[in-house]
GROMACS .gro file of C-alpha atoms in nm:
model
  311
    1MET     CA    1   4.405  13.807  12.412
    2SER     CA    2   4.459  13.716  12.775
    3THR     CA    3   4.802  13.624  12.907
    4VAL     CA    4   4.691  13.263  12.955
    5LYS     CA    5   4.576  13.240  12.595
    6LYS     CA    6   4.901  13.393  12.470
    7VAL     CA    7   5.106  13.143  12.669
    8ALA     CA    8   4.890  12.857  12.543
    9ALA     CA    9   4.929  12.977  12.183
   10LEU     CA   10   5.306  13.005  12.220
   11ALA     CA   11   5.323  12.659  12.378
   12ALA     CA   12   5.112  12.512  12.100
   13GLY     CA   13   5.333  12.679  11.839
   14ALA     CA   14   5.649  12.550  12.004
   15ALA     CA   15   5.505  12.199  12.022
   16ALA     CA   16   5.406  12.211  11.656
   17LEU     CA   17   5.754  12.326  11.557
   18THR     CA   18   5.911  12.050  11.766
   19VAL     CA   19   5.692  11.778  11.618
   20GLY     CA   20   5.751  11.918  11.269
   21GLY     CA   21   6.125  11.918  11.325
   22ALA     CA   22   6.111  11.563  11.460
   23TRP     CA   23   5.917  11.450  11.153
   24TYR     CA   24   6.171  11.612  10.922
   25ALA     CA   25   6.456  11.442  11.109
   26TYR     CA   26   6.278  11.106  11.090
   27ARG     CA   27   6.204  11.154  10.721
   28THR     CA   28   6.567  11.243  10.652
   29ALA     CA   29   6.744  10.974  10.854
   30PHE     CA   30   6.507  10.684  10.912
   31GLN     CA   31   6.213  10.665  10.675
   32ALA     CA   32   6.252  10.401  10.404
   33ASP     CA   33   6.202  10.539  10.055
   34PRO     CA   34   6.271  10.344   9.734
   35LYS     CA   35   6.346  10.672   9.554
   36ARG     CA   36   6.640  10.733   9.789
   37ILE     CA   37   6.805  10.394   9.737
   38ALA     CA   38   7.119  10.437   9.529
   39PRO     CA   39   7.085  10.257   9.191
   40VAL     CA   40   7.274   9.931   9.184
   41ARG     CA   41   7.524  10.057   8.923
   42SER     CA   42   7.572  10.395   9.088
   43ILE     CA   43   7.933  10.440   9.203
   44PRO     CA   44   8.017  10.748   9.412
   45GLU     CA   45   8.237  11.016   9.261
   46GLY     CA   46   8.582  11.077   9.404
   47GLU     CA   47   8.941  10.978   9.352
   48GLU     CA   48   8.915  10.683   9.594
   49TYR     CA   49   8.646  10.525   9.372
   50ALA     CA   50   8.763  10.618   9.021
   51PRO     CA   51   9.045  10.358   8.985
   52HIS     CA   52   8.805  10.074   9.068
   53ARG     CA   53   8.490  10.191   8.887
   54GLU     CA   54   8.518   9.962   8.584
   55LEU     CA   55   8.595   9.650   8.790
   56ILE     CA   56   8.309   9.724   9.029
   57LEU     CA   57   8.065   9.762   8.740
   58ARG     CA   58   8.188   9.439   8.578
   59ASN     CA   59   8.143   9.254   8.906
   60ILE     CA   60   7.794   9.398   8.954
   61ASP     CA   61   7.690   9.302   8.602
   62ASP     CA   62   7.830   8.952   8.646
   63LEU     CA   63   7.644   8.908   8.974
   64LEU     CA   64   7.317   9.033   8.823
   65ALA     CA   65   7.349   8.779   8.542
   66ARG     CA   66   7.392   8.482   8.777
   67PRO     CA   67   7.099   8.251   8.852
   68PHE     CA   68   6.974   8.255   9.209
   69GLU     CA   69   6.696   8.128   9.430
   70ARG     CA   70   6.472   8.391   9.587
   71VAL     CA   71   6.430   8.317   9.957
   72SER     CA   72   6.248   8.489  10.241
   73VAL     CA   73   6.201   8.493  10.618
   74THR     CA   74   5.959   8.669  10.850
   75SER     CA   75   6.103   8.921  11.093
   76HIS     CA   76   6.025   8.928  11.464
   77ASP     CA   77   5.781   9.212  11.396
   78GLY     CA   78   5.605   9.048  11.102
   79LEU     CA   79   5.788   9.186  10.798
   80ARG     CA   80   5.865   8.976  10.492
   81LEU     CA   81   6.239   8.991  10.434
   82VAL     CA   82   6.375   8.882  10.098
   83GLY     CA   83   6.713   8.757   9.984
   84LYS     CA   84   6.894   8.585   9.698
   85TYR     CA   85   7.067   8.252   9.750
   86TYR     CA   86   7.355   8.141   9.527
   87ALA     CA   87   7.458   7.780   9.582
   88GLY     CA   88   7.824   7.684   9.605
   89ARG     CA   89   7.970   7.337   9.620
   90PRO     CA   90   7.793   7.087   9.852
   91GLY     CA   91   7.888   7.135  10.217
   92ALA     CA   92   8.081   7.455  10.150
   93PRO     CA   93   8.059   7.748  10.394
   94LEU     CA   94   7.780   8.001  10.351
   95LEU     CA   95   7.847   8.375  10.356
   96LEU     CA   96   7.537   8.564  10.471
   97PHE     CA   97   7.582   8.921  10.346
   98PHE     CA   98   7.421   9.247  10.463
   99HIS     CA   99   7.448   9.571  10.265
  100GLY     CA  100   7.474   9.932  10.379
  101TYR     CA  101   7.241  10.225  10.438
  102ARG     CA  102   7.017  10.308  10.140
  103SER     CA  103   7.222  10.073   9.923
  104THR     CA  104   7.187   9.729   9.764
  105ALA     CA  105   7.339   9.389   9.832
  106GLU     CA  106   7.435   9.348   9.467
  107ARG     CA  107   7.647   9.663   9.470
  108ASP     CA  108   7.799   9.638   9.816
  109GLY     CA  109   7.862   9.265   9.790
  110SER     CA  110   7.980   9.247   9.428
  111GLY     CA  111   8.350   9.205   9.508
  112GLY     CA  112   8.305   8.952   9.785
  113PHE     CA  113   8.061   8.760   9.568
  114GLN     CA  114   8.333   8.696   9.309
  115PHE     CA  115   8.565   8.575   9.584
  116CYS     CA  116   8.300   8.334   9.709
  117LEU     CA  117   8.240   8.198   9.358
  118GLU     CA  118   8.612   8.134   9.310
  119ASN     CA  119   8.627   7.940   9.637
  120GLY     CA  120   8.303   7.746   9.588
  121PHE     CA  121   8.129   7.914   9.883
  122SER     CA  122   7.755   7.968   9.895
  123VAL     CA  123   7.620   8.321   9.928
  124LEU     CA  124   7.295   8.462  10.061
  125LEU     CA  125   7.248   8.832   9.983
  126ALA     CA  126   6.984   8.974  10.216
  127ASP     CA  127   6.782   9.286  10.142
  128GLN     CA  128   6.775   9.482  10.467
  129ARG     CA  129   6.433   9.595  10.592
  130GLY     CA  130   6.306   9.893  10.395
  131HIS     CA  131   6.542   9.810  10.106
  132GLY     CA  132   6.501   9.613   9.784
  133ASP     CA  133   6.216   9.364   9.804
  134SER     CA  134   6.206   9.351  10.184
  135GLN     CA  135   5.920   9.515  10.368
  136GLY     CA  136   5.965   9.787  10.626
  137LYS     CA  137   5.896  10.158  10.663
  138THR     CA  138   6.184  10.247  10.895
  139ILE     CA  139   6.561  10.204  10.868
  140THR     CA  140   6.694  10.161  11.222
  141PHE     CA  141   7.074  10.162  11.180
  142GLY     CA  142   7.105   9.802  11.302
  143ILE     CA  143   6.871   9.820  11.602
  144ARG     CA  144   6.586   9.621  11.445
  145GLU     CA  145   6.804   9.481  11.166
  146ARG     CA  146   7.003   9.279  11.420
  147ARG     CA  147   6.691   9.070  11.484
  148ASP     CA  148   6.647   9.032  11.108
  149CYS     CA  149   7.004   8.903  11.084
  150LEU     CA  150   6.929   8.651  11.359
  151ALA     CA  151   6.620   8.535  11.165
  152TRP     CA  152   6.829   8.485  10.851
  153ALA     CA  153   7.099   8.296  11.042
  154ARG     CA  154   6.843   8.063  11.196
  155TYR     CA  155   6.680   8.005  10.858
  156ALA     CA  156   7.015   7.923  10.696
  157ALA     CA  157   7.116   7.695  10.982
  158ARG     CA  158   6.793   7.495  10.954
  159ARG     CA  159   6.798   7.469  10.578
  160PHE     CA  160   7.166   7.426  10.492
  161ASP     CA  161   7.339   7.319  10.814
  162VAL     CA  162   7.686   7.427  10.696
  163PRO     CA  163   7.948   7.653  10.855
  164MET     CA  164   7.828   8.010  10.823
  165PHE     CA  165   7.981   8.357  10.839
  166LEU     CA  166   7.793   8.684  10.882
  167TRP     CA  167   7.943   8.952  10.658
  168GLY     CA  168   7.834   9.314  10.644
  169ILE     CA  169   7.945   9.647  10.507
  170SER     CA  170   7.876   9.991  10.660
  171MET     CA  171   7.529   9.969  10.822
  172GLY     CA  172   7.538   9.599  10.736
  173ALA     CA  173   7.861   9.569  10.934
  174ALA     CA  174   7.697   9.738  11.232
  175THR     CA  175   7.403   9.500  11.188
  176VAL     CA  176   7.614   9.184  11.207
  177LEU     CA  177   7.816   9.320  11.499
  178MET     CA  178   7.500   9.408  11.688
  179THR     CA  179   7.381   9.052  11.626
  180SER     CA  180   7.695   8.904  11.779
  181ASP     CA  181   7.561   8.879  12.135
  182LEU     CA  182   7.225   8.729  12.036
  183PRO     CA  183   7.161   8.350  12.055
  184LEU     CA  184   7.305   8.266  11.714
  185PRO     CA  185   7.299   7.908  11.585
  186SER     CA  186   7.616   7.707  11.635
  187GLN     CA  187   7.674   7.705  11.258
  188VAL     CA  188   7.779   8.072  11.277
  189LYS     CA  189   8.156   8.049  11.304
  190GLY     CA  190   8.256   8.412  11.264
  191ILE     CA  191   8.164   8.767  11.170
  192ILE     CA  192   8.325   8.993  10.909
  193ALA     CA  193   8.248   9.363  10.954
  194ASP     CA  194   8.369   9.608  10.691
  195CYS     CA  195   8.364   9.982  10.779
  196GLY     CA  196   8.100   9.947  11.049
  197TYR     CA  197   8.018  10.217  11.303
  198ASP     CA  198   8.036  10.169  11.677
  199SER     CA  199   7.681  10.286  11.760
  200PRO     CA  200   7.378  10.441  11.588
  201GLU     CA  201   7.408  10.746  11.812
  202ASP     CA  202   7.774  10.805  11.729
  203ILE     CA  203   7.732  10.775  11.352
  204LEU     CA  204   7.430  11.005  11.356
  205ARG     CA  205   7.615  11.264  11.562
  206ASP     CA  206   7.925  11.234  11.343
  207THR     CA  207   7.713  11.280  11.030
  208MET     CA  208   7.562  11.595  11.179
  209ARG     CA  209   7.915  11.730  11.233
  210ARG     CA  210   8.018  11.647  10.876
  211TRP     CA  211   7.708  11.818  10.739
  212HIS     CA  212   7.765  12.117  10.970
  213TYR     CA  213   7.436  12.074  11.153
  214PRO     CA  214   7.434  12.203  11.512
  215GLN     CA  215   7.422  11.918  11.762
  216PHE     CA  216   7.149  12.111  11.942
  217PRO     CA  217   6.867  12.084  11.854
  218THR     CA  218   6.941  11.845  11.564
  219TRP     CA  219   7.031  11.548  11.783
  220GLN     CA  220   6.735  11.597  12.013
  221LEU     CA  221   6.492  11.624  11.720
  222THR     CA  222   6.648  11.318  11.551
  223ARG     CA  223   6.610  11.106  11.863
  224LEU     CA  224   6.254  11.233  11.916
  225GLY     CA  225   6.164  11.165  11.552
  226ALA     CA  226   6.289  10.808  11.580
  227ARG     CA  227   6.074  10.756  11.890
  228LEU     CA  228   5.757  10.925  11.763
  229PHE     CA  229   5.751  10.795  11.407
  230GLY     CA  230   5.979  10.490  11.411
  231GLY     CA  231   5.904  10.346  11.753
  232LEU     CA  232   6.267  10.309  11.856
  233ASP     CA  233   6.530  10.469  12.073
  234VAL     CA  234   6.858  10.508  11.884
  235LYS     CA  235   7.046  10.463  12.212
  236GLU     CA  236   6.889  10.128  12.301
  237CYS     CA  237   7.179   9.917  12.169
  238SER     CA  238   7.513   9.947  11.994
  239ALA     CA  239   7.785   9.739  11.832
  240LEU     CA  240   8.017   9.831  12.118
  241ASP     CA  241   7.779   9.688  12.377
  242SER     CA  242   7.722   9.372  12.173
  243LEU     CA  243   8.094   9.309  12.125
  244ARG     CA  244   8.154   9.342  12.498
  245ARG     CA  245   7.935   9.031  12.538
  246THR     CA  246   8.010   8.832  12.224
  247ARG     CA  247   8.179   8.494  12.201
  248VAL     CA  248   8.190   8.490  11.820
  249PRO     CA  249   8.527   8.559  11.651
  250VAL     CA  250   8.533   8.888  11.459
  251LEU     CA  251   8.730   9.021  11.163
  252LEU     CA  252   8.711   9.400  11.134
  253VAL     CA  253   8.811   9.579  10.813
  254HIS     CA  254   8.824   9.955  10.771
  255GLY     CA  255   8.968  10.200  10.520
  256GLU     CA  256   9.188  10.470  10.672
  257GLY     CA  257   9.057  10.715  10.410
  258ASP     CA  258   8.693  10.658  10.508
  259ASN     CA  259   8.515  10.995  10.528
  260VAL     CA  260   8.174  10.846  10.614
  261VAL     CA  261   8.251  10.619  10.910
  262PRO     CA  262   8.569  10.729  11.092
  263CYS     CA  263   8.836  10.459  11.104
  264GLU     CA  264   8.879  10.532  11.475
  265MET     CA  265   8.546  10.358  11.531
  266ALA     CA  266   8.710  10.032  11.419
  267ASP     CA  267   8.975  10.078  11.687
  268ALA     CA  268   8.703  10.125  11.948
  269LEU     CA  269   8.523   9.814  11.826
  270ARG     CA  270   8.841   9.608  11.840
  271ASP     CA  271   8.919   9.727  12.191
  272ALA     CA  272   8.566   9.647  12.312
  273CYS     CA  273   8.549   9.295  12.168
  274ALA     CA  274   8.540   9.017  12.426
  275SER     CA  275   8.611   8.742  12.170
  276LYS     CA  276   8.899   8.678  11.933
  277VAL     CA  277   8.926   8.983  11.707
  278GLU     CA  278   9.145   9.100  11.420
  279LEU     CA  279   9.150   9.444  11.257
  280LEU     CA  280   9.270   9.504  10.902
  281ARG     CA  281   9.321   9.875  10.838
  282VAL     CA  282   9.360   9.965  10.470
  283PRO     CA  283   9.564  10.282  10.403
  284GLY     CA  284   9.388  10.532  10.178
  285ALA     CA  285   9.075  10.324  10.122
  286GLY     CA  286   8.749  10.518  10.112
  287HIS     CA  287   8.417  10.411  10.258
  288GLY     CA  288   8.338  10.054  10.156
  289MET     CA  289   8.638  10.040   9.923
  290SER     CA  290   8.883   9.828  10.123
  291TRP     CA  291   8.804   9.520   9.911
  292TYR     CA  292   8.905   9.690   9.589
  293ALA     CA  293   9.188   9.900   9.735
  294ALA     CA  294   9.367   9.603   9.895
  295MET     CA  295   9.212   9.291   9.746
  296PRO     CA  296   9.505   9.051   9.808
  297ASP     CA  297   9.538   9.160  10.172
  298TYR     CA  298   9.163   9.145  10.230
  299GLN     CA  299   9.128   8.802  10.071
  300SER     CA  300   9.425   8.664  10.262
  301ALA     CA  301   9.288   8.798  10.590
  302LEU     CA  302   8.946   8.654  10.516
  303LEU     CA  303   9.074   8.307  10.426
  304ARG     CA  304   9.303   8.303  10.729
  305PHE     CA  305   9.016   8.413  10.953
  306MET     CA  306   8.789   8.140  10.819
  307LYS     CA  307   9.060   7.879  10.870
  308GLU     CA  308   9.121   7.996  11.228
  309CYS     CA  309   8.747   7.964  11.286
  310GLY     CA  310   8.776   7.597  11.194
  311VAL     CA  311   8.653   7.611  10.834
   0.00000   0.00000   0.00000
């Protein structure tokens, strides 16, 4: 074999390995897969979850038994997005809720749902793209989901015309924060973001560190996989950038025992926010567990925040 042919063969092999690695990274991080969605009654193991397991399951079961109206919107890129609407008292505020990565609205929103019922608020639980009954082949860590959130907010404003709050947990929190600088309807009075990350890039890199993956070439293959197979650049927007431009009041909540999204990201989000912002840090609370770990404090902060937003 000539030198030219050897070089061409090596180059072709390297390219194939790169594309294969990019596909694996895309498949692992971004590709939607119903088999990888955590079951609605699946509660993580660990001492931060164990004390609240029974109450969480009771709340989930109660939510699942409640009547609802199935609603839908069309995303900016043509996907059918599905949600469940639970009516509160006439004219009451609406909480538009977004769940986390490979999770469900019924599980992530079960505690807040009970709070809304007790206060007569309406609730719309949205299935994020690629989750539940919503269409979509790629999970984008808030980059495309932010436009979905805007579509839901506009739908709710047209149909209900009541004060509205965007509420998200984990990836859902990043979603609502990344929506904060978009042209939201005037009915959106505030945003509640529970254990959200500051940017898709930072949470992906931090996850690589936790899983002991080398940053090189894992990060490069992950970014390439997102571009080749998902059609997005994970650096194209972030919650930090959106908050630097937002005018919407924000309530941040984060557990200090969170081992999935570092609590320091909440500090960075607070410091970046151009609007009125409050941060509730919950000592010892694990990822997504602030509601159950400090329910009175969380509820008080939420009611106070809503009142300060004029509701």
